[in-house]
Amino acid sequence: MYTKTILLITSMRPTQWPKNIVVFTAFFFSINEGWNFTDSSDVFIKFIQVVIVFLFFCFLSGALYILNDIKDVDFDRNHPLKRFRPIADKQISKNLGIIFSSSIILLLVCISYVMNRDLAYCLLVYSIITLLYSFTLKKIVILDVFIIAVGFVIRVIAGAIILGVPISIWLYLCTGLGALILAFSKRRVELILGGDQSLEYRSVFKYYSLRMIDYFIWLVSASLVLSYSIYSYSASNLPDNRFMLITIPLAIFGIFRFLFLLRNGKVKVQPEDIFFRDKILLLTIVIWVTTSISILYLYRG
């Protein structure tokens, strides 16, 4: 029983859970108007609420990973790395995986419904589009990447819902564009590593080429820079003194640094890992976050 539990948790891919940290977006960017600093318990309660949503998405995405592995089990058994996954390696039966993951999804939706009805809708929509992606949409060129980006935006929306704070539409757009860059980067790395055998792992690769993916990445990156610049200047929840414009050079440098690492083969199959492996990029992110929070706190309304 203990072994099966460990294998089920492994199948939920906990190494992918840090992606769900985007649910904290609304928490940090609402400092200027959503936090009540006269009541320390208010900030703590908001933080706990977002942590709960973060955990919800960790377990939900994990359960959906299991269903995806069940769907792709035949392909995974021919993959040099994925064939070692518990379901592909027949360490866990398909029936056990279906029962376990379905129970988690149902439980999370029910609990979230009690907490906040709109939050439950977010979890439900996220589950539906992820399942559609696993069974059909990942075979449709470009749409496969857009669905991944939508999943990140839903996480941000969920974080805003549980806090009851509005955030700028430009911040949602920045989230989606950032996710598109990561998704296209993942496709790029997979295409390079897979070579002529790429089609055996993803049928959609017959429509992609490195030149096309590079073009998309540069186009989306330019759109992200523009969107973040507009957000920093025009978002209604930011300080009126426009000091958030100071963070634009940091954001641009971070994006360019990522693109540099991508072109030089430093970005791996999980592109987001580079944020922790590259010291310069990590330092840039830390400075950007610290600067943004400081501006929002010091010049809050």
PDB file of C-alpha atoms in Angstrom:
ATOM      1  CA  MET A   1       0.000   0.000   0.000  1.00  0.00           C
ATOM      2  CA  TYR A   2       2.812   2.389   0.930  1.00  0.00           C
ATOM      3  CA  THR A   3       4.621   1.646  -2.333  1.00  0.00           C
ATOM      4  CA  LYS A   4       1.473   2.263  -4.387  1.00  0.00           C
ATOM      5  CA  THR A   5       0.935   5.582  -2.616  1.00  0.00           C
ATOM      6  CA  ILE A   6       4.482   6.704  -3.412  1.00  0.00           C
ATOM      7  CA  LEU A   7       4.044   5.666  -7.040  1.00  0.00           C
ATOM      8  CA  LEU A   8       0.752   7.563  -7.302  1.00  0.00           C
ATOM      9  CA  ILE A   9       2.351  10.691  -5.858  1.00  0.00           C
ATOM     10  CA  THR A  10       5.255  10.289  -8.290  1.00  0.00           C
ATOM     11  CA  SER A  11       2.749  10.027 -11.149  1.00  0.00           C
ATOM     12  CA  MET A  12       1.315  13.375 -10.050  1.00  0.00           C
ATOM     13  CA  ARG A  13       4.685  14.921 -11.004  1.00  0.00           C
ATOM     14  CA  PRO A  14       5.325  17.102  -7.939  1.00  0.00           C
ATOM     15  CA  THR A  15       8.355  18.578  -9.726  1.00  0.00           C
ATOM     16  CA  GLN A  16       5.840  20.382 -11.964  1.00  0.00           C
ATOM     17  CA  TRP A  17       3.878  21.882  -9.076  1.00  0.00           C
ATOM     18  CA  PRO A  18       5.992  25.066  -8.758  1.00  0.00           C
ATOM     19  CA  LYS A  19       4.269  26.248 -11.971  1.00  0.00           C
ATOM     20  CA  ASN A  20       1.186  26.866  -9.858  1.00  0.00           C
ATOM     21  CA  ILE A  21       2.953  29.706  -8.054  1.00  0.00           C
ATOM     22  CA  VAL A  22       1.284  32.049 -10.563  1.00  0.00           C
ATOM     23  CA  VAL A  23      -1.829  31.902  -8.350  1.00  0.00           C
ATOM     24  CA  PHE A  24       0.034  34.368  -6.094  1.00  0.00           C
ATOM     25  CA  THR A  25       0.022  37.011  -8.862  1.00  0.00           C
ATOM     26  CA  ALA A  26      -3.095  38.763  -7.575  1.00  0.00           C
ATOM     27  CA  PHE A  27      -1.823  38.514  -3.992  1.00  0.00           C
ATOM     28  CA  PHE A  28       1.364  40.442  -4.741  1.00  0.00           C
ATOM     29  CA  PHE A  29      -0.029  42.926  -7.241  1.00  0.00           C
ATOM     30  CA  SER A  30      -2.930  43.878  -4.971  1.00  0.00           C
ATOM     31  CA  ILE A  31      -0.605  45.229  -2.259  1.00  0.00           C
ATOM     32  CA  ASN A  32      -1.389  48.751  -3.394  1.00  0.00           C
ATOM     33  CA  GLU A  33      -5.142  48.491  -2.804  1.00  0.00           C
ATOM     34  CA  GLY A  34      -6.124  45.053  -1.537  1.00  0.00           C
ATOM     35  CA  TRP A  35      -4.149  44.736   1.692  1.00  0.00           C
ATOM     36  CA  ASN A  36      -5.299  46.142   5.027  1.00  0.00           C
ATOM     37  CA  PHE A  37      -2.043  46.971   6.806  1.00  0.00           C
ATOM     38  CA  THR A  38      -3.855  48.217   9.907  1.00  0.00           C
ATOM     39  CA  ASP A  39      -4.895  44.621  10.569  1.00  0.00           C
ATOM     40  CA  SER A  40      -1.977  42.176  10.384  1.00  0.00           C
ATOM     41  CA  SER A  41      -4.332  39.206  10.467  1.00  0.00           C
ATOM     42  CA  ASP A  42      -5.929  40.392   7.207  1.00  0.00           C
ATOM     43  CA  VAL A  43      -2.710  39.923   5.228  1.00  0.00           C
ATOM     44  CA  PHE A  44      -2.095  36.555   6.884  1.00  0.00           C
ATOM     45  CA  ILE A  45      -5.605  35.339   6.043  1.00  0.00           C
ATOM     46  CA  LYS A  46      -5.203  36.428   2.416  1.00  0.00           C
ATOM     47  CA  PHE A  47      -1.886  34.588   2.233  1.00  0.00           C
ATOM     48  CA  ILE A  48      -3.395  31.379   3.643  1.00  0.00           C
ATOM     49  CA  GLN A  49      -6.283  31.611   1.175  1.00  0.00           C
ATOM     50  CA  VAL A  50      -3.891  31.784  -1.771  1.00  0.00           C
ATOM     51  CA  VAL A  51      -1.767  28.961  -0.358  1.00  0.00           C
ATOM     52  CA  ILE A  52      -4.894  26.796  -0.257  1.00  0.00           C
ATOM     53  CA  VAL A  53      -5.651  27.625  -3.903  1.00  0.00           C
ATOM     54  CA  PHE A  54      -2.023  26.852  -4.754  1.00  0.00           C
ATOM     55  CA  LEU A  55      -2.364  23.417  -3.141  1.00  0.00           C
ATOM     56  CA  PHE A  56      -5.682  22.859  -4.925  1.00  0.00           C
ATOM     57  CA  PHE A  57      -4.017  23.384  -8.292  1.00  0.00           C
ATOM     58  CA  CYS A  58      -1.034  21.240  -7.307  1.00  0.00           C
ATOM     59  CA  PHE A  59      -3.253  18.256  -6.546  1.00  0.00           C
ATOM     60  CA  LEU A  60      -5.628  18.990  -9.421  1.00  0.00           C
ATOM     61  CA  SER A  61      -2.865  19.233 -12.024  1.00  0.00           C
ATOM     62  CA  GLY A  62      -1.299  16.111 -10.509  1.00  0.00           C
ATOM     63  CA  ALA A  63      -4.524  14.149 -10.900  1.00  0.00           C
ATOM     64  CA  LEU A  64      -4.850  15.347 -14.488  1.00  0.00           C
ATOM     65  CA  TYR A  65      -1.254  14.280 -15.186  1.00  0.00           C
ATOM     66  CA  ILE A  66      -2.239  10.749 -14.178  1.00  0.00           C
ATOM     67  CA  LEU A  67      -5.181  10.739 -16.591  1.00  0.00           C
ATOM     68  CA  ASN A  68      -2.896  12.082 -19.307  1.00  0.00           C
ATOM     69  CA  ASP A  69      -0.391   9.283 -18.648  1.00  0.00           C
ATOM     70  CA  ILE A  70      -3.182   6.730 -18.933  1.00  0.00           C
ATOM     71  CA  LYS A  71      -4.250   8.218 -22.255  1.00  0.00           C
ATOM     72  CA  ASP A  72      -0.670   8.278 -23.620  1.00  0.00           C
ATOM     73  CA  VAL A  73       0.528   5.023 -22.080  1.00  0.00           C
ATOM     74  CA  ASP A  74       1.268   3.356 -25.435  1.00  0.00           C
ATOM     75  CA  PHE A  75       3.305   6.334 -26.664  1.00  0.00           C
ATOM     76  CA  ASP A  76       5.112   6.692 -23.338  1.00  0.00           C
ATOM     77  CA  ARG A  77       6.291   3.083 -23.441  1.00  0.00           C
ATOM     78  CA  ASN A  78       8.232   3.897 -26.611  1.00  0.00           C
ATOM     79  CA  HIS A  79       9.691   7.115 -25.203  1.00  0.00           C
ATOM     80  CA  PRO A  80      13.296   6.960 -23.876  1.00  0.00           C
ATOM     81  CA  LEU A  81      12.377   8.798 -20.650  1.00  0.00           C
ATOM     82  CA  LYS A  82       8.605   8.593 -20.229  1.00  0.00           C
ATOM     83  CA  ARG A  83       8.662   4.788 -20.349  1.00  0.00           C
ATOM     84  CA  PHE A  84       9.888   4.836 -16.749  1.00  0.00           C
ATOM     85  CA  ARG A  85       6.750   6.558 -15.482  1.00  0.00           C
ATOM     86  CA  PRO A  86       4.808   4.278 -13.077  1.00  0.00           C
ATOM     87  CA  ILE A  87       1.808   3.805 -15.368  1.00  0.00           C
ATOM     88  CA  ALA A  88       3.867   3.250 -18.521  1.00  0.00           C
ATOM     89  CA  ASP A  89       6.089   0.868 -16.554  1.00  0.00           C
ATOM     90  CA  LYS A  90       2.992  -1.042 -15.351  1.00  0.00           C
ATOM     91  CA  GLN A  91       3.757  -0.345 -11.697  1.00  0.00           C
ATOM     92  CA  ILE A  92       0.293   1.188 -11.387  1.00  0.00           C
ATOM     93  CA  SER A  93      -2.795  -0.160 -13.127  1.00  0.00           C
ATOM     94  CA  LYS A  94      -4.935   2.070 -15.314  1.00  0.00           C
ATOM     95  CA  ASN A  95      -8.004   1.387 -13.167  1.00  0.00           C
ATOM     96  CA  LEU A  96      -6.241   2.462  -9.979  1.00  0.00           C
ATOM     97  CA  GLY A  97      -5.013   5.614 -11.690  1.00  0.00           C
ATOM     98  CA  ILE A  98      -8.498   6.494 -12.955  1.00  0.00           C
ATOM     99  CA  ILE A  99     -10.158   5.923  -9.573  1.00  0.00           C
ATOM    100  CA  PHE A 100      -7.471   7.837  -7.665  1.00  0.00           C
ATOM    101  CA  SER A 101      -7.312  10.858  -9.986  1.00  0.00           C
ATOM    102  CA  SER A 102     -11.086  11.090 -10.486  1.00  0.00           C
ATOM    103  CA  SER A 103     -11.623  11.030  -6.718  1.00  0.00           C
ATOM    104  CA  ILE A 104      -9.136  13.866  -6.207  1.00  0.00           C
ATOM    105  CA  ILE A 105     -10.720  16.011  -8.928  1.00  0.00           C
ATOM    106  CA  LEU A 106     -14.230  15.491  -7.546  1.00  0.00           C
ATOM    107  CA  LEU A 107     -13.102  16.164  -3.971  1.00  0.00           C
ATOM    108  CA  LEU A 108     -11.275  19.375  -4.899  1.00  0.00           C
ATOM    109  CA  VAL A 109     -14.207  20.750  -6.891  1.00  0.00           C
ATOM    110  CA  CYS A 110     -16.607  20.009  -4.016  1.00  0.00           C
ATOM    111  CA  ILE A 111     -14.368  21.578  -1.350  1.00  0.00           C
ATOM    112  CA  SER A 112     -13.701  24.653  -3.477  1.00  0.00           C
ATOM    113  CA  TYR A 113     -17.445  25.031  -4.122  1.00  0.00           C
ATOM    114  CA  VAL A 114     -17.998  25.328  -0.379  1.00  0.00           C
ATOM    115  CA  MET A 115     -15.235  27.954  -0.147  1.00  0.00           C
ATOM    116  CA  ASN A 116     -16.129  29.988  -3.218  1.00  0.00           C
ATOM    117  CA  ARG A 117     -18.448  29.025  -6.052  1.00  0.00           C
ATOM    118  CA  ASP A 118     -16.448  30.921  -8.688  1.00  0.00           C
ATOM    119  CA  LEU A 119     -13.258  29.195  -7.540  1.00  0.00           C
ATOM    120  CA  ALA A 120     -14.944  25.833  -8.097  1.00  0.00           C
ATOM    121  CA  TYR A 121     -15.879  26.937 -11.613  1.00  0.00           C
ATOM    122  CA  CYS A 122     -12.222  27.798 -12.265  1.00  0.00           C
ATOM    123  CA  LEU A 123     -11.098  24.348 -11.146  1.00  0.00           C
ATOM    124  CA  LEU A 124     -13.812  22.715 -13.224  1.00  0.00           C
ATOM    125  CA  VAL A 125     -12.981  24.702 -16.372  1.00  0.00           C
ATOM    126  CA  TYR A 126      -9.272  24.015 -15.858  1.00  0.00           C
ATOM    127  CA  SER A 127     -10.000  20.291 -15.575  1.00  0.00           C
ATOM    128  CA  ILE A 128     -12.153  20.259 -18.701  1.00  0.00           C
ATOM    129  CA  ILE A 129      -9.703  22.109 -20.949  1.00  0.00           C
ATOM    130  CA  THR A 130      -6.800  20.017 -19.640  1.00  0.00           C
ATOM    131  CA  LEU A 131      -8.667  16.799 -20.416  1.00  0.00           C
ATOM    132  CA  LEU A 132      -9.594  18.144 -23.851  1.00  0.00           C
ATOM    133  CA  TYR A 133      -5.923  18.948 -24.358  1.00  0.00           C
ATOM    134  CA  SER A 134      -4.864  15.433 -23.358  1.00  0.00           C
ATOM    135  CA  PHE A 135      -7.386  13.695 -25.596  1.00  0.00           C
ATOM    136  CA  THR A 136      -7.658  15.983 -28.624  1.00  0.00           C
ATOM    137  CA  LEU A 137      -6.375  19.551 -28.572  1.00  0.00           C
ATOM    138  CA  LYS A 138      -2.674  18.738 -28.216  1.00  0.00           C
ATOM    139  CA  LYS A 139      -2.825  17.319 -31.728  1.00  0.00           C
ATOM    140  CA  ILE A 140      -3.840  20.689 -33.210  1.00  0.00           C
ATOM    141  CA  VAL A 141      -0.881  22.880 -34.125  1.00  0.00           C
ATOM    142  CA  ILE A 142      -0.606  26.229 -32.269  1.00  0.00           C
ATOM    143  CA  LEU A 143      -3.838  25.541 -30.364  1.00  0.00           C
ATOM    144  CA  ASP A 144      -1.897  22.963 -28.341  1.00  0.00           C
ATOM    145  CA  VAL A 145       0.339  25.748 -27.032  1.00  0.00           C
ATOM    146  CA  PHE A 146      -2.490  28.230 -26.505  1.00  0.00           C
ATOM    147  CA  ILE A 147      -4.352  25.770 -24.278  1.00  0.00           C
ATOM    148  CA  ILE A 148      -1.303  25.581 -22.008  1.00  0.00           C
ATOM    149  CA  ALA A 149      -1.279  29.384 -21.766  1.00  0.00           C
ATOM    150  CA  VAL A 150      -4.996  29.455 -20.938  1.00  0.00           C
ATOM    151  CA  GLY A 151      -4.302  27.087 -18.053  1.00  0.00           C
ATOM    152  CA  PHE A 152      -1.890  29.601 -16.534  1.00  0.00           C
ATOM    153  CA  VAL A 153      -4.365  32.452 -16.932  1.00  0.00           C
ATOM    154  CA  ILE A 154      -7.043  30.399 -15.158  1.00  0.00           C
ATOM    155  CA  ARG A 155      -4.661  29.948 -12.229  1.00  0.00           C
ATOM    156  CA  VAL A 156      -4.185  33.721 -11.983  1.00  0.00           C
ATOM    157  CA  ILE A 157      -7.956  34.268 -12.163  1.00  0.00           C
ATOM    158  CA  ALA A 158      -8.466  31.739  -9.360  1.00  0.00           C
ATOM    159  CA  GLY A 159      -5.984  33.603  -7.167  1.00  0.00           C
ATOM    160  CA  ALA A 160      -7.828  36.874  -7.779  1.00  0.00           C
ATOM    161  CA  ILE A 161     -11.213  35.287  -7.089  1.00  0.00           C
ATOM    162  CA  ILE A 162     -10.286  33.866  -3.692  1.00  0.00           C
ATOM    163  CA  LEU A 163      -8.959  37.288  -2.635  1.00  0.00           C
ATOM    164  CA  GLY A 164     -11.880  39.181  -4.121  1.00  0.00           C
ATOM    165  CA  VAL A 165      -9.596  41.701  -5.828  1.00  0.00           C
ATOM    166  CA  PRO A 166      -9.636  42.898  -9.449  1.00  0.00           C
ATOM    167  CA  ILE A 167      -6.399  42.923 -11.419  1.00  0.00           C
ATOM    168  CA  SER A 168      -5.597  44.551 -14.728  1.00  0.00           C
ATOM    169  CA  ILE A 169      -6.495  42.774 -17.954  1.00  0.00           C
ATOM    170  CA  TRP A 170      -2.939  43.574 -19.047  1.00  0.00           C
ATOM    171  CA  LEU A 171      -1.588  41.408 -16.224  1.00  0.00           C
ATOM    172  CA  TYR A 172      -3.711  38.505 -17.439  1.00  0.00           C
ATOM    173  CA  LEU A 173      -2.344  39.101 -20.926  1.00  0.00           C
ATOM    174  CA  CYS A 174       1.240  39.176 -19.621  1.00  0.00           C
ATOM    175  CA  THR A 175       0.634  35.851 -17.881  1.00  0.00           C
ATOM    176  CA  GLY A 176      -0.715  34.279 -21.046  1.00  0.00           C
ATOM    177  CA  LEU A 177       2.110  35.616 -23.201  1.00  0.00           C
ATOM    178  CA  GLY A 178       4.737  34.460 -20.710  1.00  0.00           C
ATOM    179  CA  ALA A 179       3.179  30.998 -20.706  1.00  0.00           C
ATOM    180  CA  LEU A 180       3.212  30.975 -24.518  1.00  0.00           C
ATOM    181  CA  ILE A 181       6.949  31.669 -24.519  1.00  0.00           C
ATOM    182  CA  LEU A 182       7.558  28.750 -22.163  1.00  0.00           C
ATOM    183  CA  ALA A 183       5.272  26.440 -24.140  1.00  0.00           C
ATOM    184  CA  PHE A 184       6.852  27.278 -27.499  1.00  0.00           C
ATOM    185  CA  SER A 185      10.297  26.922 -25.903  1.00  0.00           C
ATOM    186  CA  LYS A 186       9.343  23.456 -24.692  1.00  0.00           C
ATOM    187  CA  ARG A 187       8.231  22.503 -28.204  1.00  0.00           C
ATOM    188  CA  ARG A 188      11.519  23.854 -29.578  1.00  0.00           C
ATOM    189  CA  VAL A 189      13.641  21.787 -27.196  1.00  0.00           C
ATOM    190  CA  GLU A 190      11.545  18.658 -27.796  1.00  0.00           C
ATOM    191  CA  LEU A 191      11.865  19.096 -31.554  1.00  0.00           C
ATOM    192  CA  ILE A 192      15.650  19.410 -31.318  1.00  0.00           C
ATOM    193  CA  LEU A 193      16.094  16.482 -28.932  1.00  0.00           C
ATOM    194  CA  GLY A 194      13.633  14.235 -30.751  1.00  0.00           C
ATOM    195  CA  GLY A 195      15.080  14.828 -34.192  1.00  0.00           C
ATOM    196  CA  ASP A 196      13.597  12.515 -36.806  1.00  0.00           C
ATOM    197  CA  GLN A 197      11.820  10.536 -34.077  1.00  0.00           C
ATOM    198  CA  SER A 198       9.820  13.528 -32.810  1.00  0.00           C
ATOM    199  CA  LEU A 199       6.667  12.381 -34.601  1.00  0.00           C
ATOM    200  CA  GLU A 200       6.689   9.169 -32.587  1.00  0.00           C
ATOM    201  CA  TYR A 201       6.144  11.177 -29.407  1.00  0.00           C
ATOM    202  CA  ARG A 202       3.986  14.088 -30.628  1.00  0.00           C
ATOM    203  CA  SER A 203       2.084  13.890 -33.896  1.00  0.00           C
ATOM    204  CA  VAL A 204       1.733  17.688 -33.916  1.00  0.00           C
ATOM    205  CA  PHE A 205       5.467  18.014 -34.628  1.00  0.00           C
ATOM    206  CA  LYS A 206       4.835  17.307 -38.301  1.00  0.00           C
ATOM    207  CA  TYR A 207       3.428  20.843 -38.504  1.00  0.00           C
ATOM    208  CA  TYR A 208       6.201  22.562 -36.548  1.00  0.00           C
ATOM    209  CA  SER A 209       9.667  23.646 -37.625  1.00  0.00           C
ATOM    210  CA  LEU A 210      12.441  25.370 -35.692  1.00  0.00           C
ATOM    211  CA  ARG A 211      12.142  28.438 -37.891  1.00  0.00           C
ATOM    212  CA  MET A 212       8.406  28.702 -37.241  1.00  0.00           C
ATOM    213  CA  ILE A 213       8.786  28.223 -33.488  1.00  0.00           C
ATOM    214  CA  ASP A 214      11.590  30.802 -33.295  1.00  0.00           C
ATOM    215  CA  TYR A 215       9.408  33.286 -35.158  1.00  0.00           C
ATOM    216  CA  PHE A 216       6.527  32.700 -32.739  1.00  0.00           C
ATOM    217  CA  ILE A 217       8.801  33.055 -29.705  1.00  0.00           C
ATOM    218  CA  TRP A 218      10.213  36.387 -30.857  1.00  0.00           C
ATOM    219  CA  LEU A 219       6.743  37.681 -31.779  1.00  0.00           C
ATOM    220  CA  VAL A 220       5.264  36.680 -28.416  1.00  0.00           C
ATOM    221  CA  SER A 221       8.285  38.088 -26.562  1.00  0.00           C
ATOM    222  CA  ALA A 222       7.831  41.468 -28.247  1.00  0.00           C
ATOM    223  CA  SER A 223       4.128  41.371 -27.365  1.00  0.00           C
ATOM    224  CA  LEU A 224       4.995  40.582 -23.746  1.00  0.00           C
ATOM    225  CA  VAL A 225       7.354  43.555 -23.496  1.00  0.00           C
ATOM    226  CA  LEU A 226       4.686  45.841 -24.958  1.00  0.00           C
ATOM    227  CA  SER A 227       1.916  44.464 -22.726  1.00  0.00           C
ATOM    228  CA  TYR A 228       3.971  44.753 -19.549  1.00  0.00           C
ATOM    229  CA  SER A 229       4.961  48.300 -20.470  1.00  0.00           C
ATOM    230  CA  ILE A 230       1.308  49.261 -20.959  1.00  0.00           C
ATOM    231  CA  TYR A 231       0.403  47.561 -17.680  1.00  0.00           C
ATOM    232  CA  SER A 232       3.149  49.403 -15.785  1.00  0.00           C
ATOM    233  CA  TYR A 233       1.940  52.737 -17.153  1.00  0.00           C
ATOM    234  CA  SER A 234      -1.832  52.430 -17.221  1.00  0.00           C
ATOM    235  CA  ALA A 235      -3.077  49.851 -14.683  1.00  0.00           C
ATOM    236  CA  SER A 236      -5.538  51.490 -12.295  1.00  0.00           C
ATOM    237  CA  ASN A 237      -4.307  49.609  -9.217  1.00  0.00           C
ATOM    238  CA  LEU A 238      -0.720  50.894  -9.547  1.00  0.00           C
ATOM    239  CA  PRO A 239       0.662  54.037  -7.843  1.00  0.00           C
ATOM    240  CA  ASP A 240      -0.180  57.275  -9.639  1.00  0.00           C
ATOM    241  CA  ASN A 241       3.483  58.339  -9.692  1.00  0.00           C
ATOM    242  CA  ARG A 242       4.220  55.770 -12.461  1.00  0.00           C
ATOM    243  CA  PHE A 243       7.172  54.389 -10.506  1.00  0.00           C
ATOM    244  CA  MET A 244       6.327  50.897 -11.777  1.00  0.00           C
ATOM    245  CA  LEU A 245       7.884  52.008 -15.061  1.00  0.00           C
ATOM    246  CA  ILE A 246      11.219  51.462 -13.300  1.00  0.00           C
ATOM    247  CA  THR A 247      10.616  47.710 -13.482  1.00  0.00           C
ATOM    248  CA  ILE A 248      10.297  47.635 -17.286  1.00  0.00           C
ATOM    249  CA  PRO A 249      14.080  47.426 -17.975  1.00  0.00           C
ATOM    250  CA  LEU A 250      14.316  44.541 -15.495  1.00  0.00           C
ATOM    251  CA  ALA A 251      11.502  42.689 -17.256  1.00  0.00           C
ATOM    252  CA  ILE A 252      13.058  43.266 -20.678  1.00  0.00           C
ATOM    253  CA  PHE A 253      16.474  42.095 -19.500  1.00  0.00           C
ATOM    254  CA  GLY A 254      14.930  38.960 -17.973  1.00  0.00           C
ATOM    255  CA  ILE A 255      13.126  38.121 -21.211  1.00  0.00           C
ATOM    256  CA  PHE A 256      16.248  38.720 -23.306  1.00  0.00           C
ATOM    257  CA  ARG A 257      18.336  36.623 -20.912  1.00  0.00           C
ATOM    258  CA  PHE A 258      15.887  33.731 -21.263  1.00  0.00           C
ATOM    259  CA  LEU A 259      15.936  33.998 -25.067  1.00  0.00           C
ATOM    260  CA  PHE A 260      19.736  34.048 -25.024  1.00  0.00           C
ATOM    261  CA  LEU A 261      19.850  30.882 -22.922  1.00  0.00           C
ATOM    262  CA  LEU A 262      17.252  29.238 -25.159  1.00  0.00           C
ATOM    263  CA  ARG A 263      19.220  29.933 -28.330  1.00  0.00           C
ATOM    264  CA  ASN A 264      22.411  28.631 -26.734  1.00  0.00           C
ATOM    265  CA  GLY A 265      20.910  25.312 -25.708  1.00  0.00           C
ATOM    266  CA  LYS A 266      20.809  25.999 -21.971  1.00  0.00           C
ATOM    267  CA  VAL A 267      17.032  25.612 -21.706  1.00  0.00           C
ATOM    268  CA  LYS A 268      15.906  22.010 -21.252  1.00  0.00           C
ATOM    269  CA  VAL A 269      12.626  20.130 -21.772  1.00  0.00           C
ATOM    270  CA  GLN A 270      11.182  21.884 -18.717  1.00  0.00           C
ATOM    271  CA  PRO A 271      11.948  25.527 -19.669  1.00  0.00           C
ATOM    272  CA  GLU A 272      10.911  26.958 -16.296  1.00  0.00           C
ATOM    273  CA  ASP A 273      13.815  25.119 -14.625  1.00  0.00           C
ATOM    274  CA  ILE A 274      16.216  27.668 -16.108  1.00  0.00           C
ATOM    275  CA  PHE A 275      14.792  30.308 -13.753  1.00  0.00           C
ATOM    276  CA  PHE A 276      16.505  28.504 -10.879  1.00  0.00           C
ATOM    277  CA  ARG A 277      19.561  27.143 -12.695  1.00  0.00           C
ATOM    278  CA  ASP A 278      20.796  30.401 -14.217  1.00  0.00           C
ATOM    279  CA  LYS A 279      22.076  32.700 -11.471  1.00  0.00           C
ATOM    280  CA  ILE A 280      21.817  35.877 -13.541  1.00  0.00           C
ATOM    281  CA  LEU A 281      18.208  35.175 -14.512  1.00  0.00           C
ATOM    282  CA  LEU A 282      17.313  34.212 -10.941  1.00  0.00           C
ATOM    283  CA  LEU A 283      18.909  37.394  -9.598  1.00  0.00           C
ATOM    284  CA  THR A 284      17.000  39.454 -12.169  1.00  0.00           C
ATOM    285  CA  ILE A 285      13.706  37.888 -11.082  1.00  0.00           C
ATOM    286  CA  VAL A 286      14.482  38.511  -7.404  1.00  0.00           C
ATOM    287  CA  ILE A 287      15.346  42.171  -8.080  1.00  0.00           C
ATOM    288  CA  TRP A 288      12.217  42.620 -10.220  1.00  0.00           C
ATOM    289  CA  VAL A 289       9.934  41.085  -7.575  1.00  0.00           C
ATOM    290  CA  THR A 290      11.585  43.039  -4.746  1.00  0.00           C
ATOM    291  CA  THR A 291      11.408  46.320  -6.658  1.00  0.00           C
ATOM    292  CA  SER A 292       7.772  45.791  -7.655  1.00  0.00           C
ATOM    293  CA  ILE A 293       6.638  44.890  -4.138  1.00  0.00           C
ATOM    294  CA  SER A 294       8.580  47.814  -2.654  1.00  0.00           C
ATOM    295  CA  ILE A 295       6.951  50.301  -5.034  1.00  0.00           C
ATOM    296  CA  LEU A 296       3.472  48.894  -4.434  1.00  0.00           C
ATOM    297  CA  TYR A 297       3.982  48.954  -0.660  1.00  0.00           C
ATOM    298  CA  LEU A 298       5.671  52.338  -0.273  1.00  0.00           C
ATOM    299  CA  TYR A 299       3.297  54.177  -2.588  1.00  0.00           C
ATOM    300  CA  ARG A 300       0.100  52.300  -1.785  1.00  0.00           C
ATOM    301  CA  GLY A 301      -3.151  54.205  -1.907  1.00  0.00           C
TER     302      GLY A 301
END
